Amino acid sequence: MKKNLHIKIHEITRVEGHGDIVIDIRKGRIKELRLDIIESPRFFEVMLVGRKYDEAQHIMSRICGICAVSHTSASLKAIEAAMGMTISRQSLLLRKLAFCGESIQSHILHLFFLVFPDLLGAGSIAPLLTAEPELARTGLELKRLANEICAVVGGRHIHPISLFPGGVAHTPEEADLKRLKKALLASFAKLDYTLGFLSNIPVPQFAKPRETISLKARGEYPLHDGKPYSDKEGAIEPEEYSRKVKEYCVNHSTAKHARTKSGTFMVGALARLNNNFKLLSPRAKAAAKKAGLTLPLENPFMNNMAQLIECFHLTDEAAGHIDSLIENGLKSEPVKKPRNGFKGGRGIGIVEAPRGTLYHDYTIDKNGIVKKADCVIPTAQNLRSIEDDLKAFVPTLLDRPREEIRRGVETLVRAYDPCISCSTHIMDVRFV
Amino acid sequence: MPENAEKIRPKAAFFSFTCCEGCQLAVLSCEDELPDILRALNIVYFREAMTEKRVEPSQREDYDIAFVEGSVTTQKEITKLKHIRKKAKTVIALGACSSTGGLNCLKNRFPMDFVKKTVYGKYAEKYKKTFETLPVRPIDSIIKVDCYLHGCPISKTEFLSAFTALLMGKTPITQNYPVCVDCKMAGNICVFEKGMTCLGPVTRAGCDAVCVTYGCICWGCRGLVDDPNVSAHKETLKRYGLTAESMLRSFDLYGNCSLRKSGSLGVRPAKK
């Protein structure tokens, strides 16, 4: 075993945003192990202050290019809760459909562009286009379909347009939805092929008991709706999220960290599977069985597989939403206005973004102007867990060559699918 | 592929400053064209997508095309940007944040100390260096930009056509007429007729008026056309009974940086 080791990985590649990893081992002991977040902070809370309520979702979508639909959805839910607005069933179905599209898009992007190159010893998807053309093409096709879902509903997948306070400002054509449904059903074969590939790749043995938090709902796998739930502490009331999930700052990160009463916790696909496995669609359950998953998932490397299992579910769910939309008959609907005599108020919107539970919390005054905003981002909630896992994982690698350690460390960080741009856009400090 | 193909393929690099990385994602979202793009370019730096392209610009000799997304908010970014300019033959500003400062400029409405304190509280002082931030600027306030791809996010079609032009050694053409032209071609009903306000009359086209097509208004994300008829727009607003306050608010959603620059509702000088 090596006694001394110093590795600094400057700007981890194939993650969204800028982060460094610093590892310093002296005499076989970890002296320093940090995930430095060096992304420039953007100060979204301040950006939102003084803006009109119907600009909020437009501004907050810009927190992240990958999970723009999630930020928009959480933002809309917060605005609508604060101002007592309700939306039609059609609007809800359309929003949920776009949500499915984004989650598939994000998972596929992560798996094919960021994770699979690791598994195949490549640096990016580019060499895979020639070395593994079928696999690479499968990824591109799945991703294109997911983007199309968002585009048909929202106008585009990066910063969707039609998702607006009080409803959805554009009604898609039935023919477009039918085309999507056909493509969704055809994409199961591609997901099966991907599952065959991923289940054959050995996963590093690194199980560690952990607290997992996600939304939980009755009757549906919670993505767009539900209540936060910890597998250790039970249900978390929306109003008490800031006391149960406490954010704090560290000097080596422009993104905040977070902890619960018991300390470190994890959010994301793995956490959702742990808390809601029973609610997955039959196809997703079958896929999990095929992959040999056993619950609870305690190995962070399994987050990749959890994302793929979710893709099966999301594809089923998207197809179901399309059926319901067509059954109900698509009609053009105006978006609803805030209720009369609105005196100002606070609203909390919580969704399961691809990377985990996302909270938006706004205070809006009687003129519809945002006075205060707070946002808790999935990656910020995971940073402490990533560092804890690294601290446990690196010592198991110390007898390996340096390059392998470096690769192992990056692979672990990537498995969390961190979105560093998002996490540096956090707002409002609450002191611990 | 001929033996000297590596020499013929332009060396390209993708850089990301303060932003959501959505414009790089828009490039990755050209699923059908991506294999061709990767064949046509010799990508020397693309951190978000490629590990083998991780070498920092400072260690590189040079490149033909540098795509830069994001605005400038730290001293480090200024240094890096200047370095990129030195090494690159052509610098392309990718998206609103780098072209005009984008939404990020909303931060500039407040003093930086207030901004830091609001977000990081007591830590703003405690970890001063970590949370350092400057007022947001578009990249052309630091370096010369050869071509702008506007929008939040960029338009895929516009990116692909600019990309093709660059490969052919031509200067990409970006539109210099208002969104209203695109909107008419898209067959939309004018939003003013629906009782809403819109920045289409003064905003640079090239987006196919997608926001209006999908039930909203033009928010002005592509910046002002070089010679917008600003006062006529004011007239229009007045005719539809809209207030100057709401108008100004719309104007500064994306236009804050450029508005500050000229001190009024003026126009940023056209770049040569």
XYZ file of C-alpha atoms in Angstrom:
704
model
C 0.000 0.000 0.000
C 1.197 3.437 -0.864
C 1.962 5.559 2.159
C 1.914 8.930 0.473
C -0.255 9.999 -2.372
C -1.174 13.375 -3.738
C -3.605 13.730 -6.581
C -5.239 16.870 -7.827
C -7.722 16.470 -10.621
C -8.284 19.890 -12.128
C -11.731 20.365 -13.675
C -13.235 16.889 -13.711
C -14.349 16.194 -17.239
C -17.666 14.805 -18.378
C -19.641 16.321 -15.563
C -21.855 19.356 -15.871
C -19.929 22.306 -14.410
C -16.480 22.925 -12.952
C -15.080 20.892 -10.051
C -11.645 19.765 -8.801
C -10.785 16.771 -6.662
C -7.959 17.029 -4.127
C -6.619 13.897 -2.463
C -3.761 13.996 0.009
C -2.728 10.768 1.715
C 0.117 10.878 4.265
C 1.457 7.720 5.849
C -1.511 5.754 4.556
C -4.031 8.119 6.136
C -6.315 10.608 4.484
C -5.077 14.034 5.380
C -7.185 15.890 2.898
C -9.918 14.805 0.527
C -12.110 17.417 -1.045
C -14.364 17.986 -3.975
C -13.644 21.624 -4.748
C -16.454 23.346 -6.580
C -14.899 26.168 -8.563
C -17.855 27.116 -10.723
C -18.531 30.852 -10.581
C -21.623 31.502 -8.481
C -24.536 33.156 -10.270
C -26.726 34.491 -7.440
C -30.143 33.550 -8.745
C -31.949 34.555 -5.571
C -30.865 38.132 -6.065
C -31.735 37.921 -9.746
C -35.303 36.991 -8.893
C -35.884 39.687 -6.294
C -38.093 42.479 -7.599
C -39.257 40.556 -10.675
C -42.871 39.832 -11.581
C -44.296 36.427 -10.702
C -44.741 35.381 -14.334
C -41.061 35.999 -15.073
C -39.899 33.756 -12.240
C -40.156 30.411 -14.060
C -38.453 31.973 -17.090
C -35.531 33.203 -14.980
C -35.211 30.072 -12.832
C -35.221 27.753 -15.840
C -31.832 29.321 -16.655
C -30.292 27.758 -13.555
C -29.592 24.677 -15.632
C -29.587 23.751 -19.296
C -30.020 20.030 -18.627
C -32.822 20.106 -16.071
C -34.576 23.276 -17.201
C -37.997 21.569 -17.172
C -37.492 20.521 -13.531
C -36.530 24.034 -12.453
C -39.437 25.466 -14.429
C -41.849 22.944 -12.866
C -40.667 23.546 -9.292
C -40.831 27.272 -9.932
C -44.374 27.083 -11.336
C -45.533 24.988 -8.399
C -44.079 27.527 -5.960
C -45.689 30.474 -7.781
C -49.056 28.735 -8.040
C -48.993 27.644 -4.393
C -48.142 31.173 -3.256
C -50.843 32.809 -5.374
C -53.571 30.170 -5.018
C -53.667 29.252 -8.699
C -54.955 25.914 -9.928
C -54.247 24.328 -13.282
C -56.425 22.160 -15.527
C -56.042 18.405 -15.823
C -54.767 18.822 -19.378
C -52.100 21.266 -18.199
C -51.002 18.893 -15.466
C -50.738 15.996 -17.906
C -48.750 18.103 -20.367
C -46.370 19.248 -17.640
C -45.905 15.669 -16.477
C -45.259 14.554 -20.044
C -42.557 17.196 -20.521
C -41.136 16.158 -17.149
C -40.811 12.538 -18.324
C -39.119 13.729 -21.516
C -36.567 15.730 -19.585
C -35.776 12.975 -17.093
C -35.193 10.469 -19.911
C -33.067 13.020 -21.764
C -30.971 13.764 -18.695
C -30.463 10.096 -17.761
C -29.567 9.114 -21.338
C -27.155 12.030 -21.661
C -25.498 11.029 -18.411
C -25.279 7.331 -19.249
C -24.193 7.493 -22.886
C -22.109 10.668 -22.971
C -20.619 10.690 -19.485
C -20.653 7.166 -17.971
C -20.322 4.633 -20.796
C -17.028 6.063 -22.071
C -15.613 5.213 -18.585
C -16.896 1.649 -18.806
C -15.413 1.162 -22.265
C -12.127 2.860 -21.532
C -12.831 5.739 -23.905
C -12.534 9.458 -23.276
C -15.881 10.446 -24.763
C -18.732 9.351 -26.983
C -16.696 10.324 -30.082
C -14.516 7.165 -30.259
C -17.584 5.071 -29.429
C -19.232 6.211 -32.657
C -16.706 4.088 -34.538
C -15.805 1.488 -31.885
C -19.356 0.768 -30.665
C -21.563 2.274 -33.377
C -24.757 0.461 -32.376
C -24.477 1.501 -28.749
C -23.624 5.111 -29.584
C -26.458 5.308 -32.108
C -28.899 3.853 -29.588
C -27.961 6.613 -27.162
C -28.352 9.357 -29.729
C -31.745 8.021 -30.832
C -33.085 7.713 -27.271
C -31.884 11.206 -26.514
C -33.452 12.659 -29.641
C -36.841 11.172 -28.771
C -36.662 12.558 -25.229
C -35.801 16.003 -26.585
C -38.690 15.767 -29.010
C -41.156 15.083 -26.197
C -40.054 18.288 -24.474
C -40.139 20.178 -27.766
C -43.668 19.054 -28.677
C -44.982 20.192 -25.271
C -42.707 23.066 -24.359
C -41.322 24.325 -27.667
C -37.788 23.145 -26.891
C -36.080 21.072 -24.228
C -33.536 23.655 -23.113
C -35.559 26.388 -21.376
C -39.108 25.285 -22.246
C -41.456 28.055 -23.346
C -45.101 27.058 -22.943
C -44.959 26.000 -19.276
C -46.434 29.127 -17.710
C -48.043 30.102 -14.367
C -51.677 28.994 -14.466
C -51.303 26.273 -17.068
C -49.617 25.504 -20.359
C -49.734 28.209 -23.022
C -49.659 25.938 -26.049
C -51.664 22.827 -26.926
C -49.824 20.234 -28.977
C -51.367 18.564 -32.032
C -52.866 15.134 -31.529
C -50.898 13.812 -34.501
C -47.601 14.850 -32.869
C -48.541 13.117 -29.623
C -49.495 9.942 -31.506
C -46.155 9.990 -33.315
C -44.363 10.318 -29.968
C -46.345 7.454 -28.456
C -45.371 5.161 -31.332
C -41.715 6.127 -30.966
C -41.880 5.642 -27.174
C -43.197 2.098 -27.540
C -40.508 1.354 -30.103
C -37.814 2.640 -27.765
C -38.240 -0.218 -25.256
C -36.153 -2.411 -27.557
C -33.355 0.188 -27.369
C -33.636 0.340 -23.588
C -33.478 -3.476 -23.426
C -30.342 -3.423 -25.534
C -28.812 -0.796 -23.207
C -29.795 -2.861 -20.165
C -28.066 -5.908 -21.670
C -24.923 -3.848 -22.100
C -24.927 -2.221 -18.653
C -25.776 -5.398 -16.682
C -22.727 -7.124 -18.151
C -20.335 -4.539 -16.783
C -19.027 -5.339 -13.298
C -19.769 -2.686 -10.688
C -17.139 -1.865 -8.033
C -18.096 -3.560 -4.748
C -18.668 -0.585 -2.527
C -21.828 -0.831 -0.465
C -22.245 1.611 2.391
C -25.481 2.087 4.346
C -26.950 5.493 3.666
C -29.966 7.671 4.279
C -31.868 8.320 1.068
C -34.381 11.128 0.535
C -36.852 11.495 -2.309
C -40.454 12.417 -2.858
C -43.053 9.804 -1.990
C -46.613 9.684 -3.296
C -49.613 7.428 -3.312
C -50.558 5.650 -6.494
C -47.816 7.041 -8.704
C -44.049 6.956 -8.902
C -43.313 10.444 -7.560
C -41.564 12.732 -10.011
C -43.642 15.856 -10.542
C -45.666 15.506 -7.312
C -45.352 13.999 -3.852
C -44.038 14.745 -0.388
C -40.380 14.533 0.687
C -39.557 11.327 2.523
C -36.431 10.028 4.252
C -36.000 6.276 4.629
C -34.513 6.994 8.082
C -36.654 9.816 9.415
C -39.938 9.295 7.562
C -42.086 12.007 5.962
C -40.852 15.595 5.788
C -43.554 18.269 5.654
C -42.881 20.723 2.813
C -42.852 23.675 5.241
C -40.161 22.100 7.392
C -37.769 21.161 4.577
C -35.320 23.896 5.517
C -35.067 22.558 9.073
C -34.808 18.908 8.050
C -32.448 19.423 5.111
C -29.990 21.971 6.422
C -27.695 23.822 4.079
C -24.306 25.206 5.064
C -21.211 26.593 3.344
C -17.688 25.198 3.161
C -14.638 27.138 2.057
C -13.753 24.863 -0.859
C -17.044 25.059 -2.683
C -19.138 27.801 -4.243
C -21.988 25.286 -3.958
C -23.512 24.785 -0.554
C -23.482 21.468 1.292
C -26.446 19.967 3.154
C -27.100 17.531 5.961
C -29.926 15.977 7.905
C -30.163 15.041 11.566
C -28.231 11.858 10.947
C -25.667 13.627 8.773
C -25.005 12.539 5.232
C -27.794 11.566 2.851
C -28.201 10.872 -0.826
C -30.788 12.009 -3.392
C -31.373 10.994 -7.009
C -32.457 7.925 -8.978
C -30.981 5.512 -6.421
C -32.867 7.186 -3.579
C -36.111 7.218 -5.570
C -35.812 3.525 -6.318
C -35.168 2.743 -2.660
C -38.208 4.694 -1.511
C -40.687 3.935 -4.283
C -39.735 0.680 -5.949
C -43.259 -0.744 -5.688
C -44.657 2.110 -7.755
C -42.474 1.452 -10.803
C -44.192 0.252 -13.978
C -44.176 -3.517 -14.595
C -41.630 -3.103 -17.404
C -39.300 -1.169 -15.103
C -39.675 -3.807 -12.373
C -38.883 -6.544 -14.873
C -35.805 -4.616 -15.988
C -34.677 -4.288 -12.358
C -35.092 -8.043 -11.920
C -33.106 -8.701 -15.073
C -30.341 -6.457 -13.776
C -30.362 -8.374 -10.484
C -31.094 -5.341 -8.296
C -31.662 -5.933 -4.608
C -33.051 -3.276 -2.304
C -32.035 -1.178 -0.571
C -29.410 0.042 -3.007
C -26.367 1.063 -0.991
C -23.709 1.251 -3.659
C -23.508 4.728 -5.231
C -22.151 3.195 -8.451
C -25.624 1.618 -8.841
C -27.082 5.081 -9.423
C -26.280 4.537 -13.108
C -28.375 1.365 -13.218
C -31.134 3.067 -11.220
C -31.285 5.776 -13.893
C -31.648 3.196 -16.631
C -34.432 1.399 -14.733
C -36.169 4.763 -14.381
C -35.945 5.264 -18.150
C -38.153 2.170 -18.576
C -40.652 3.607 -16.120
C -40.545 7.108 -17.595
C -41.141 5.746 -21.096
C -44.193 3.840 -19.848
C -45.449 6.856 -17.951
C -44.980 9.230 -20.898
C -46.960 6.861 -23.128
C -49.700 6.737 -20.453
C -49.904 10.537 -20.237
C -50.277 10.727 -24.013
C -53.151 8.216 -23.864
C -54.934 10.236 -21.165
C -54.436 13.498 -23.066
C -55.933 12.052 -26.232
C -58.757 10.335 -24.388
C -59.770 13.609 -22.726
C -59.707 15.408 -26.059
C -57.084 18.125 -26.581
C -58.419 21.634 -26.340
C -56.859 25.053 -26.451
C -57.033 26.532 -22.951
C -56.090 29.997 -21.722
C -53.688 30.047 -18.776
C -55.373 30.949 -15.489
C -54.735 34.206 -13.638
C -53.918 34.577 -9.929
C -57.029 34.638 -7.772
C -58.695 37.978 -7.135
C -57.725 39.884 -4.034
C -54.389 38.097 -3.678
C -52.759 39.613 -0.618
C -49.299 38.147 -1.000
C -47.938 34.865 0.287
C -45.350 32.159 0.287
C -45.310 29.013 -1.851
C -43.085 25.948 -1.932
C -42.678 23.836 -5.060
C -40.956 20.459 -4.804
C -40.213 18.046 -7.644
C -37.888 15.129 -8.307
C -35.383 16.547 -10.791
C -33.298 13.902 -12.599
C -30.595 14.302 -9.927
C -32.904 14.387 -6.907
C -35.303 16.414 -4.815
C -35.484 20.045 -5.867
C -37.082 22.740 -3.692
C -38.138 26.235 -4.813
C -39.588 28.536 -2.163
C -40.840 32.039 -3.025
C -42.450 34.882 -1.168
C -44.568 37.040 -3.468
C -46.147 40.374 -2.488
C -49.677 41.570 -3.259
C -48.532 43.163 -6.528
C -47.174 39.872 -7.766
C -43.547 40.860 -7.219
C -41.104 38.249 -5.865
C -39.692 39.471 -2.554
C -37.641 36.478 -1.490
C -36.521 33.225 -3.058
C -34.834 30.100 -1.812
C -33.801 27.047 -3.730
C -32.274 23.756 -2.605
C -30.544 21.912 -5.434
C -30.037 18.117 -5.641
C -26.303 18.241 -6.319
C -25.718 20.483 -3.298
C -27.524 17.863 -1.203
C -25.233 15.160 -2.597
C -21.860 16.911 -2.235
C -21.356 15.805 1.362
C -22.267 12.244 0.408
C -19.822 12.297 -2.525
C -17.006 13.408 -0.208
C -17.935 10.811 2.416
C -17.993 8.062 -0.193
C -14.644 9.185 -1.591
C -13.162 9.037 1.900
C -14.295 5.430 2.222
C -13.546 4.414 -1.357
C -10.067 5.860 -1.919
C -8.379 3.785 0.850
C -9.565 0.609 -0.959
C -7.686 1.732 -4.071
C -4.344 2.709 -2.569
C -2.426 -0.306 -3.873
C -3.469 0.400 -7.448
C -1.548 2.447 -10.001
C -2.031 6.195 -9.797
C -3.933 6.440 -13.066
C -6.378 3.781 -11.897
C -7.004 5.626 -8.634
C -7.676 8.783 -10.549
C -10.076 6.980 -12.850
C -11.850 5.264 -9.948
C -12.333 8.559 -8.168
C -13.716 10.304 -11.238
C -16.019 7.367 -11.971
C -17.470 7.541 -8.467
C -18.091 11.290 -8.727
C -19.689 10.806 -12.161
C -22.003 8.069 -10.860
C -23.694 10.768 -8.756
C -24.335 12.677 -11.997
C -23.434 15.957 -10.307
C -24.713 19.117 -11.917
C -22.291 21.708 -10.704
C -23.774 24.631 -12.625
C -27.046 24.028 -10.838
C -25.565 23.682 -7.424
C -23.678 26.972 -7.527
C -26.871 28.797 -8.232
C -28.145 28.180 -4.790
C -29.705 30.882 -2.832
C -30.500 32.196 0.546
C -28.299 31.051 3.369
C -29.883 29.475 6.393
C -27.532 29.173 9.296
C -26.989 25.851 10.927
C -9.662 10.255 -45.019
C -6.461 11.717 -46.524
C -3.288 11.497 -44.508
C -3.098 15.187 -43.790
C -6.745 15.266 -42.682
C -5.764 16.380 -39.181
C -4.229 19.484 -40.721
C -7.292 20.291 -42.797
C -9.835 19.829 -39.998
C -10.067 23.061 -38.067
C -8.991 22.846 -34.456
C -11.937 23.810 -32.281
C -12.372 24.367 -28.565
C -15.486 24.828 -26.416
C -15.189 26.976 -23.316
C -17.734 27.627 -20.627
C -17.873 30.599 -18.282
C -20.668 31.694 -15.925
C -23.868 30.151 -17.302
C -26.128 27.093 -17.310
C -24.119 25.269 -20.033
C -27.339 25.011 -22.018
C -25.713 26.299 -25.200
C -23.075 23.540 -25.151
C -25.942 21.174 -24.506
C -27.725 22.581 -27.559
C -24.638 21.599 -29.569
C -24.732 18.092 -28.077
C -28.433 18.021 -28.925
C -27.706 18.074 -32.644
C -28.052 14.270 -32.462
C -28.344 13.741 -36.212
C -25.468 16.011 -37.083
C -23.171 15.203 -34.160
C -21.239 12.395 -35.894
C -20.572 14.737 -38.844
C -19.579 17.596 -36.540
C -17.127 15.342 -34.749
C -15.691 14.225 -38.092
C -15.405 17.724 -39.485
C -13.733 19.254 -36.448
C -10.587 18.437 -34.602
C -11.910 19.203 -31.132
C -9.034 20.056 -28.853
C -10.973 21.086 -25.741
C -14.496 20.209 -24.637
C -14.498 19.508 -20.922
C -18.200 18.853 -20.521
C -18.212 15.999 -23.030
C -14.687 14.689 -23.512
C -12.017 13.477 -21.108
C -9.357 13.110 -23.783
C -9.807 16.826 -24.467
C -9.015 17.989 -20.986
C -5.779 19.814 -21.690
C -6.078 23.403 -20.559
C -5.849 26.191 -23.112
C -2.665 27.533 -21.568
C -0.864 24.338 -22.475
C -2.142 24.331 -26.052
C -0.517 25.971 -28.999
C -3.492 27.444 -30.766
C -6.848 26.691 -32.307
C -8.868 27.855 -35.261
C -12.249 28.289 -33.623
C -13.028 28.975 -29.970
C -16.691 28.693 -28.968
C -17.276 30.601 -25.749
C -20.482 30.329 -23.722
C -21.244 32.169 -20.506
C -20.593 35.642 -19.191
C -17.644 36.956 -17.252
C -17.978 37.301 -13.457
C -14.544 36.631 -11.946
C -10.976 37.863 -12.348
C -9.899 34.307 -13.233
C -12.353 34.226 -16.096
C -10.988 37.520 -17.447
C -7.449 36.091 -17.520
C -8.589 32.876 -19.157
C -10.642 34.719 -21.743
C -7.718 36.936 -22.753
C -5.614 33.840 -23.155
C -8.228 32.214 -25.367
C -8.287 35.308 -27.595
C -4.505 35.158 -28.003
C -4.628 31.521 -29.098
C -7.738 31.523 -31.268
C -8.081 32.676 -34.857
C -11.852 33.043 -34.546
C -13.848 33.589 -31.352
C -17.551 32.780 -31.445
C -19.793 33.983 -28.632
C -22.217 31.147 -27.972
C -25.549 32.354 -26.621
C -26.994 35.286 -24.703
C -24.722 35.093 -21.626
C -21.572 35.588 -23.649
C -23.079 37.840 -26.350
C -24.968 40.340 -24.213
C -24.519 39.151 -20.631
C -27.933 37.487 -20.720
C -30.149 36.987 -17.709
C -27.071 36.992 -15.474
C -27.097 40.776 -15.730
C -30.117 40.924 -13.421
C -27.500 40.621 -10.685
C -26.041 43.988 -11.698
C -29.108 45.798 -10.365
C -27.588 45.497 -6.906
C -24.191 46.284 -5.296
C -21.950 43.184 -5.233
C -21.590 43.223 -1.437
C -25.355 43.017 -1.088
C -25.503 40.230 -3.669
C -22.922 38.106 -1.839
C -24.414 38.735 1.566
C -27.924 37.859 0.459
C -26.860 34.511 -0.922
C -24.039 33.398 1.351
C -24.844 35.339 4.536
C -22.074 35.367 7.121
C -20.026 33.061 4.907
C -19.689 35.838 2.299
C -17.210 37.542 4.620
C -15.757 34.363 6.127
C -14.887 32.705 2.806
C -14.312 35.924 0.919
C -12.071 34.471 -1.780
C -14.350 31.524 -2.578
C -17.402 33.659 -3.190
C -15.688 36.487 -5.068
C -17.843 37.961 -7.826
C -17.721 40.889 -10.256
C -20.629 42.601 -12.007
C -21.656 40.487 -15.009
C -20.199 41.402 -18.386
C -20.560 39.994 -21.901
C -17.278 38.641 -23.288
C -16.867 41.456 -25.809
C -16.293 43.841 -22.932
C -12.982 41.991 -22.458
C -11.978 40.681 -25.885
C -12.860 41.141 -29.549
C -15.539 38.734 -30.745
C -15.676 37.662 -34.393
C -19.169 36.271 -34.496
C -22.200 36.229 -32.212
C -24.677 33.384 -31.944
C -27.469 34.993 -29.955
C -30.294 33.540 -27.912
C -31.073 31.842 -24.637
C -30.382 29.150 -25.610
C -28.811 29.360 -29.084
C -30.882 28.165 -32.016
C -29.759 24.797 -33.312
C -30.412 25.793 -36.913
C -28.441 28.973 -36.545
C -25.564 27.098 -34.936
C -25.466 24.548 -37.752
C -25.562 27.184 -40.475
C -22.857 29.248 -38.778
C -20.840 26.090 -38.296
C -21.105 25.228 -41.997
C -20.078 28.741 -42.989
C -17.033 28.566 -40.700
C -15.972 25.245 -42.199
C -16.146 26.813 -45.624
C -13.996 29.680 -44.443
C -16.850 32.187 -44.622
C -18.138 34.639 -42.071
C -21.433 33.387 -40.636
C -24.389 35.633 -41.270
C -26.628 36.489 -38.347
C -29.944 38.219 -38.838
C -30.264 41.924 -38.338
C -34.014 42.376 -38.584
C -36.607 42.132 -35.794
C -38.320 38.965 -34.522
C -41.605 40.305 -35.995
C -40.360 39.157 -39.415
C -39.808 35.597 -38.147
C -43.124 35.758 -36.325
C -45.063 36.697 -39.473
C -43.389 33.849 -41.333
C -44.370 31.468 -38.544
C -47.975 32.557 -39.086
C -48.567 33.732 -35.535
C -51.246 36.151 -34.389
C -49.518 39.276 -33.064
C -49.437 39.129 -29.269
C -50.300 42.839 -29.059
C -53.641 41.842 -30.598
C -54.056 39.409 -27.706
C -53.523 42.177 -25.192
C -49.967 41.253 -24.272
C -46.691 43.106 -24.672
C -43.719 41.786 -26.567
C -40.142 42.727 -27.411
C -40.348 41.244 -30.915
C -40.319 44.637 -32.689
C -36.819 45.500 -31.413
C -35.226 42.081 -30.873
C -32.851 40.424 -33.310
C -34.494 37.594 -35.263
C -33.125 34.133 -36.031
C -35.208 32.160 -33.531
C -38.254 31.537 -35.776
C -40.216 33.402 -33.063
C -40.490 30.111 -31.207
C -41.613 31.755 -27.940
C -44.640 33.357 -29.591
C -45.434 30.142 -31.475
C -45.528 28.331 -28.124
C -47.999 30.738 -26.573
C -45.721 33.310 -24.922
C -44.144 36.619 -25.886
C -40.695 37.619 -27.089
C -38.599 38.279 -23.980
C -35.746 39.814 -25.949
C -33.181 37.104 -25.244
C -31.376 37.665 -28.542
C -30.609 41.299 -27.772
C -31.573 44.389 -29.725
C -31.195 44.611 -33.498
C -28.440 47.008 -34.491
C -30.847 49.818 -35.264
C -34.040 49.179 -33.366
C -36.824 51.621 -33.667
C -37.023 51.938 -29.917
C -39.225 54.983 -29.803
C -41.730 53.426 -32.194
C -41.930 50.494 -29.845
C -42.706 52.851 -26.991
C -45.481 54.352 -29.099
C -46.917 50.919 -29.692
C -46.882 50.156 -25.995
C -48.617 53.404 -25.269
C -51.246 52.697 -27.890
C -52.018 49.415 -26.150
C -52.234 51.148 -22.782
C -49.101 49.673 -21.259
C -46.990 51.326 -18.602
C -43.403 52.478 -18.978
C -42.580 50.551 -15.811
C -43.657 47.180 -17.121
C -41.935 47.964 -20.392
C -38.654 48.790 -18.681
C -38.887 45.647 -16.666
C -39.249 43.575 -19.814
C -36.424 45.442 -21.431
C -33.991 44.680 -18.651
C -34.738 40.946 -18.328
C -32.047 40.366 -20.940
C -30.893 43.848 -21.749
C -29.547 44.968 -18.407
C -25.867 44.875 -19.340
C -26.239 46.709 -22.613
C -28.680 49.189 -21.149
C -26.251 50.025 -18.386
C -23.521 50.446 -20.945
C -25.168 53.273 -22.805
C -26.931 54.583 -19.732
C -30.388 54.734 -21.287
C -32.684 52.712 -23.458
C -30.113 53.113 -26.165
C -28.439 50.664 -28.425
C -25.131 48.977 -28.048
C -22.899 50.036 -30.891
C -22.762 47.467 -33.669
C -19.551 45.491 -33.541
C -17.278 45.710 -36.504
